[in-house]
Coordinates of C-alpha atoms in Angstrom, one line a residue:
M1 CA 82.8 218.5 215.6
A2 CA 81.4 220.0 218.8
K3 CA 81.4 223.7 219.6
G4 CA 82.1 225.0 216.1
I5 CA 85.6 223.5 215.7
D6 CA 85.9 222.1 212.2
Q7 CA 88.0 219.0 211.3
Q8 CA 90.5 220.9 209.1
S9 CA 91.6 223.4 211.8
L10 CA 92.0 220.5 214.2
T11 CA 94.1 218.6 211.7
E12 CA 96.3 221.6 211.1
S13 CA 96.8 222.2 214.8
T14 CA 97.8 218.6 215.3
T15 CA 100.2 218.8 212.3
D16 CA 101.8 222.0 213.7
Q17 CA 102.1 220.4 217.1
R18 CA 103.8 217.3 215.7
L19 CA 106.2 219.4 213.6
A20 CA 107.1 221.4 216.7
M21 CA 107.8 218.2 218.7
A22 CA 109.9 216.8 215.9
K23 CA 112.0 220.0 215.8
Q24 CA 112.4 219.8 219.6
Y25 CA 113.4 216.2 219.5
S26 CA 115.9 216.6 216.7
H27 CA 117.4 219.6 218.6
E28 CA 117.8 217.4 221.7
G29 CA 119.6 214.8 219.6
V30 CA 121.9 217.4 218.1
I31 CA 122.9 218.7 221.6
A32 CA 123.4 215.2 223.0
G33 CA 125.5 214.2 219.9
A34 CA 127.6 217.3 220.1
K35 CA 128.4 216.7 223.8
A36 CA 129.3 213.1 223.0
A37 CA 131.5 214.2 220.1
V38 CA 133.5 216.6 222.2
I39 CA 134.0 213.9 224.9
A40 CA 135.0 211.3 222.4
G41 CA 137.4 213.7 220.6
V42 CA 139.2 214.5 223.8
V43 CA 139.3 210.9 225.0
T44 CA 140.7 209.8 221.6
A45 CA 143.1 212.7 221.1
I46 CA 145.0 212.2 224.3
P47 CA 146.2 208.6 223.7
T48 CA 146.7 209.3 220.0
I49 CA 149.0 212.2 220.5
A50 CA 150.7 210.5 223.5
S51 CA 151.5 207.4 221.4
V52 CA 152.9 209.5 218.6
R53 CA 155.3 211.2 221.0
R54 CA 156.2 208.0 222.8
F55 CA 156.5 205.2 220.3
S56 CA 158.8 205.3 217.3
W57 CA 156.5 203.2 215.1
A58 CA 153.6 205.7 215.6
R59 CA 156.0 208.7 215.1
A60 CA 157.1 207.2 211.8
N61 CA 153.7 206.1 210.5
L62 CA 151.1 208.5 211.9
N63 CA 151.5 211.9 210.3
Y64 CA 149.2 214.8 211.3
T65 CA 146.6 213.8 208.8
A66 CA 146.4 210.2 210.2
Q67 CA 146.1 211.6 213.7
A68 CA 143.3 214.0 212.7
L69 CA 141.5 211.1 210.9
I70 CA 141.6 208.9 214.0
I71 CA 140.3 211.6 216.3
S72 CA 137.6 212.9 213.9
T73 CA 136.4 209.4 213.1
A74 CA 135.8 208.7 216.8
A75 CA 134.1 212.0 217.3
G76 CA 131.9 211.6 214.3
A77 CA 130.9 208.1 215.2
A78 CA 130.0 209.2 218.7
Y79 CA 128.0 212.1 217.4
F80 CA 125.8 210.0 215.1
I81 CA 125.3 207.1 217.5
V82 CA 124.3 209.3 220.4
A83 CA 122.1 211.7 218.3
D84 CA 120.3 208.8 216.7
K85 CA 119.7 207.2 220.1
A86 CA 118.4 210.4 221.6
V87 CA 116.0 211.0 218.7
L88 CA 114.7 207.4 218.8
K89 CA 114.3 207.6 222.6
S90 CA 112.2 210.8 222.2
A91 CA 110.1 209.2 219.4
R92 CA 109.5 206.1 221.6
R93 CA 108.5 208.3 224.5
N94 CA 106.2 210.3 222.3
S95 CA 104.7 207.1 220.8
I96 CA 104.0 205.7 224.3
N97 CA 102.4 209.0 225.4
N98 CA 100.2 209.1 222.2
K99 CA 99.1 205.5 222.9
D100 CA 98.2 206.4 226.5
A101 CA 96.2 209.5 225.3
E102 CA 94.3 207.4 222.7
I103 CA 93.4 204.8 225.4
Q104 CA 92.1 207.6 227.6
T105 CA 90.2 209.2 224.8
F106 CA 88.4 206.1 223.6
G107 CA 87.7 204.9 227.2
A108 CA 89.4 201.6 226.8

């Protein structure tokens, strides 16, 4: 390579850069998923608790464990769906940027 930069140090630098980007993207996914889980938990908790207080069927059949299961399932599903979408969006964005950089590098 030109100007005394060897291939191995260039490869290590690229690997470190990719690892840092992967950590950043996963962190963004965790934050987005946590926000969605909180919102989904609140949105699910309000009607669940209200229905247990209002309807006799729900009062008789939905104990505290069932209520917690309903709320936590909605929150968990929201977390994983949003976190996965955020990570895939970041990966797609990174892939497009890499493709553009390759096109500019090779002069195509």
